[in-house]
Short mmCIF file of N, CA and C in Angstrom, two decimals:
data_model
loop_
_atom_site.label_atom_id
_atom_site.label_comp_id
_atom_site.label_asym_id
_atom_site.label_seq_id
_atom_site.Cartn_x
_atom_site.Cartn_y
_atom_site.Cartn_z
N UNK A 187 0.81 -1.19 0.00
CA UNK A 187 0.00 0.00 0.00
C UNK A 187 0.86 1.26 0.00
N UNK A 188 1.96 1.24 0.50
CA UNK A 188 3.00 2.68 1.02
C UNK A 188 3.61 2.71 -0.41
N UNK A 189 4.07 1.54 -1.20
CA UNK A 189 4.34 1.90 -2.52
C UNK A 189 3.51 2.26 -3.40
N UNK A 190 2.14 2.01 -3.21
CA UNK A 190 0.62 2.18 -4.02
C UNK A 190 0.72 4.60 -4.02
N UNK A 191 1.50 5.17 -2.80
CA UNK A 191 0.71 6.18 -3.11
C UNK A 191 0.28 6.34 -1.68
N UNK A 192 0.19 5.39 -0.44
CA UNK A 192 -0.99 5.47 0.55
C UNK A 192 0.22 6.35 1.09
N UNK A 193 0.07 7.32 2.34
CA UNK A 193 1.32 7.66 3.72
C UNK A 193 0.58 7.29 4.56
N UNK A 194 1.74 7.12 5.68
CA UNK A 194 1.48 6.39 7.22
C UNK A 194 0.58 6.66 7.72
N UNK A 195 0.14 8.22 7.45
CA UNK A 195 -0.98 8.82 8.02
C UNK A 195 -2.18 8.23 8.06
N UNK A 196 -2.67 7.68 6.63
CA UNK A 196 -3.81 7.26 5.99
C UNK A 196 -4.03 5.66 6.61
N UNK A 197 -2.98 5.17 5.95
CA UNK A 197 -2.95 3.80 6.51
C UNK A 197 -3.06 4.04 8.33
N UNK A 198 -2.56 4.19 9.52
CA UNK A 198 -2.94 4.87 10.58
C UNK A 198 -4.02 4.71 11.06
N UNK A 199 -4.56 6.06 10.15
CA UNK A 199 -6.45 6.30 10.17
C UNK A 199 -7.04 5.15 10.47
N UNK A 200 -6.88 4.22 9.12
CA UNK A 200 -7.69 3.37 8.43
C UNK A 200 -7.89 2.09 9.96
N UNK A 201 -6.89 2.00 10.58
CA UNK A 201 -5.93 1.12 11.76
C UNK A 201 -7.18 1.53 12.63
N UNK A 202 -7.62 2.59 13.07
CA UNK A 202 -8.50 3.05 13.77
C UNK A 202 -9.95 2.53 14.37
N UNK A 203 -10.20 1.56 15.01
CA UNK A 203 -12.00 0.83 14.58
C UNK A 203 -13.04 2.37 15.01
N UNK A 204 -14.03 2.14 13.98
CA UNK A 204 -15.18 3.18 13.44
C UNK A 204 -16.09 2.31 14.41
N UNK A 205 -16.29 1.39 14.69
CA UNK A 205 -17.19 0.45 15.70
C UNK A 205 -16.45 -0.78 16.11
N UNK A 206 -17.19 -0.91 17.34
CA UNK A 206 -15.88 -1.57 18.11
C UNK A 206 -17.11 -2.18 19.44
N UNK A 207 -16.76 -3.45 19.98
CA UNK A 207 -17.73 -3.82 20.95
C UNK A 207 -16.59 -4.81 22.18
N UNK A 208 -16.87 -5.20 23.30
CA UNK A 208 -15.86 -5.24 24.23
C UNK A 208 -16.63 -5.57 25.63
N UNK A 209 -16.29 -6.15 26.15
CA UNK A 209 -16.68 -7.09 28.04
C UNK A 209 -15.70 -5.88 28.37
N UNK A 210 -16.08 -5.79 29.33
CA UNK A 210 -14.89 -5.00 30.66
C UNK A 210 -15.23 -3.67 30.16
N UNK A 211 -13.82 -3.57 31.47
CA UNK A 211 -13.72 -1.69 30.94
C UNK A 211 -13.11 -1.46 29.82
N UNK A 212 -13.73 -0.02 29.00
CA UNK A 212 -13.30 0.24 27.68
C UNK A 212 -11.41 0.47 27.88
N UNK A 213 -11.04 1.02 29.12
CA UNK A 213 -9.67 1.45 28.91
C UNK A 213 -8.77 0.81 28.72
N UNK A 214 -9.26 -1.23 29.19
CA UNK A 214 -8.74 -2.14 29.00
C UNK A 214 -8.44 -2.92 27.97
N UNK A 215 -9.76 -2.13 26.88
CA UNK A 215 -9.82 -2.50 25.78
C UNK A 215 -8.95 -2.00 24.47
N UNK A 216 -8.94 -0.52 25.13
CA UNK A 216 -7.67 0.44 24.34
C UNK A 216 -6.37 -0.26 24.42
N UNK A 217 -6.01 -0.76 25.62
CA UNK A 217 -4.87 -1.11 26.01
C UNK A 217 -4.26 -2.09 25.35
N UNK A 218 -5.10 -3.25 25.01
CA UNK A 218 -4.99 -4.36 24.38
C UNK A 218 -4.46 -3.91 22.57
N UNK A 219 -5.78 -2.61 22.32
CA UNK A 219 -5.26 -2.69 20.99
C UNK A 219 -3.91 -1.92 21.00
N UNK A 220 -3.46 -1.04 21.84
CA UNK A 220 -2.00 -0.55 21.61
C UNK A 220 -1.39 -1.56 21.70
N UNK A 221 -0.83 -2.18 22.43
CA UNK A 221 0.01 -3.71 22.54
C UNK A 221 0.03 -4.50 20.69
N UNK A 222 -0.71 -4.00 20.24
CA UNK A 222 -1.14 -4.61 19.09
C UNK A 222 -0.32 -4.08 17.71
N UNK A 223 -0.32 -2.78 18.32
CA UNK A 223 1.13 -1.85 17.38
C UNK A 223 2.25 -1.90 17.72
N UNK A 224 2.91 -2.46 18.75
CA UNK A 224 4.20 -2.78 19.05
C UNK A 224 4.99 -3.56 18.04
N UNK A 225 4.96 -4.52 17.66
CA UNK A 225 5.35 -5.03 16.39
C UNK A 225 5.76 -4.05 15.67
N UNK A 226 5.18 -3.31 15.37
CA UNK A 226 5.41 -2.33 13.80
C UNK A 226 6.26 -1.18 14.51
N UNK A 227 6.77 -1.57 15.72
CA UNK A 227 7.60 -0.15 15.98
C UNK A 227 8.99 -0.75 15.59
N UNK A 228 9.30 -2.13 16.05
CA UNK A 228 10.37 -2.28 15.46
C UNK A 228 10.54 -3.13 13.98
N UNK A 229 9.66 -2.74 13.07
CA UNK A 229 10.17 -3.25 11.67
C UNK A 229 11.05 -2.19 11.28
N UNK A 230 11.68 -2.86 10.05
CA UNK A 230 12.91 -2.17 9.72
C UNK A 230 12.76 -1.22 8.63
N UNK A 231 11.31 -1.38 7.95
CA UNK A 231 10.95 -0.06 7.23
C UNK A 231 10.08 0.95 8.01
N UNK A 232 11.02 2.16 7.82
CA UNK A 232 10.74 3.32 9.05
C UNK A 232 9.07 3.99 7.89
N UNK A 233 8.40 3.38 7.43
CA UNK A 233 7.16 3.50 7.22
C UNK A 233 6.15 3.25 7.77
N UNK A 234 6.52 1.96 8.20
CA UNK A 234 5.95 0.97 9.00
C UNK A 234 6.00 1.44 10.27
N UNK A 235 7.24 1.74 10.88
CA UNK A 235 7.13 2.17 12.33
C UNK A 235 6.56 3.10 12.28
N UNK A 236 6.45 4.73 11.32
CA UNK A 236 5.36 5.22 11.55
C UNK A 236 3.72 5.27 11.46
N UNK A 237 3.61 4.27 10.70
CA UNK A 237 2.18 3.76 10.92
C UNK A 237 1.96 3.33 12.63
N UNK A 238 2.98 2.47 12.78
CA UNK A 238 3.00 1.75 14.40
C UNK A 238 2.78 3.06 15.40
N UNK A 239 3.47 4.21 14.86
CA UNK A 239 3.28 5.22 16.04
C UNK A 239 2.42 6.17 16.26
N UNK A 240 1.72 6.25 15.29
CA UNK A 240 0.79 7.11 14.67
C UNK A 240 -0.20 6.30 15.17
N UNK A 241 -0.65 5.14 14.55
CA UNK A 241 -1.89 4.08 15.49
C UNK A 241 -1.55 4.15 17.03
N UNK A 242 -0.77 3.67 16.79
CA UNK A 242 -0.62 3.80 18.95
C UNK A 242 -1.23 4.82 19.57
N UNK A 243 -0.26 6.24 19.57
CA UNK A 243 -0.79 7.75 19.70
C UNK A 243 -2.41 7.61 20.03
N UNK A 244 -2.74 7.44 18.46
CA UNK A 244 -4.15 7.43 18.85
C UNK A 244 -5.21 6.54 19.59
N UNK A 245 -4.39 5.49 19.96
CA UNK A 245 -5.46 4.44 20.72
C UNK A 245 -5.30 4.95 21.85
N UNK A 246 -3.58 4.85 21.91
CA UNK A 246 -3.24 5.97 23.38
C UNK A 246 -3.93 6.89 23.97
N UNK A 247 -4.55 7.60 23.21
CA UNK A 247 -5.15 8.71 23.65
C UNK A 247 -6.37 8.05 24.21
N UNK A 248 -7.24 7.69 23.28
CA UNK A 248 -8.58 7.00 23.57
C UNK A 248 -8.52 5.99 24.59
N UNK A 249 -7.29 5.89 25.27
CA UNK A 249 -7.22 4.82 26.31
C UNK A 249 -7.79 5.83 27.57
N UNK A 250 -6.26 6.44 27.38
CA UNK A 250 -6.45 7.88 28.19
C UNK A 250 -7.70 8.81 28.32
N UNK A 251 -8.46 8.83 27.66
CA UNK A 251 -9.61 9.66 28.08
C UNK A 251 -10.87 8.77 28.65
N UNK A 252 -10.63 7.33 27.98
CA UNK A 252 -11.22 6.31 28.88
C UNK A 252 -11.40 6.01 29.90
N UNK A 253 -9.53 6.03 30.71
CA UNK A 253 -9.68 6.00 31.88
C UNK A 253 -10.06 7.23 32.57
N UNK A 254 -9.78 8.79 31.87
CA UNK A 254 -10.40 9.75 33.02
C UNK A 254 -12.07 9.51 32.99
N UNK A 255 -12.75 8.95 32.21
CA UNK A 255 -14.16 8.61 32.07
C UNK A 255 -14.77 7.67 33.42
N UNK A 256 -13.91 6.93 32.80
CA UNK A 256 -13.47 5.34 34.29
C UNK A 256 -13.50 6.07 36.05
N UNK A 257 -12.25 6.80 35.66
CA UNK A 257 -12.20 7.58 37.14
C UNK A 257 -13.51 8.29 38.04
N UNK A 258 -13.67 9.11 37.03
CA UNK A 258 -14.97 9.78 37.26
C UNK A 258 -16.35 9.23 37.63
N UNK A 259 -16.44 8.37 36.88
CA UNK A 259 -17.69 7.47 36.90
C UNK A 259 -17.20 6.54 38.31
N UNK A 260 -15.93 6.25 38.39
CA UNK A 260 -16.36 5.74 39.86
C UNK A 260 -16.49 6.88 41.19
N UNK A 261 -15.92 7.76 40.91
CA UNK A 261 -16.26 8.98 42.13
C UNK A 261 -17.50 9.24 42.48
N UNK A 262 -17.87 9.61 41.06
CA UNK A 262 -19.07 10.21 40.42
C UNK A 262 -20.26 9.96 40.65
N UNK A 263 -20.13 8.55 39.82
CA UNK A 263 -21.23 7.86 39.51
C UNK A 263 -21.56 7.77 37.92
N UNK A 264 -22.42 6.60 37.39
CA UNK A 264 -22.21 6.64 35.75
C UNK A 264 -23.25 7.79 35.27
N UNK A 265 -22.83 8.50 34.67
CA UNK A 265 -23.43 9.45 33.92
C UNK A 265 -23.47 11.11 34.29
N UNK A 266 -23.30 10.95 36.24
CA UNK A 266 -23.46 11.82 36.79
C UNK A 266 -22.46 13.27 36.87
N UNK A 267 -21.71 13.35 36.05
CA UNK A 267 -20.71 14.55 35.93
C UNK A 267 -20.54 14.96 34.69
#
């Protein structure tokens, strides 16, 4: 695909699930899929690792705002803040 024309960026994106379903907590679920881009940090085409880092980043994040969701909702209560 990276020779097709695609950049890391796109391919990345694409890495992204648009719908997504999951037991447990969601932050656990983020977690799993970062672990999932590790591989591609150390291939030896630095294309690839930036796809790997670029996907991560972003699950990363969505982990991260998961768990402040997580946090809250247990202080909180679900829905209540």
């Amino acid at each position: 695909m990276l020779d097709a024309g695609y950049v890391p960026e796109d391919i990345a994106n694409e890495a992204y699930p648009r719908f997504s379903s999951w037991w447990g907590e969601e932050s656990a679920m983020w977690s799993k899929r970062a672990e999932q881009f590790d591989r591609l940090l150390s291939h030896e085409d630095k294309r690839i690792q930036k796809i790997g880092e670029l996907a991560k980043a972003r699950v990363e994040a969505s982990r991260e705002s998961a768990l402040n969701r997580e946090q809250q909702e247990a202080i909180h209560g679900l829905g209540s803040w």
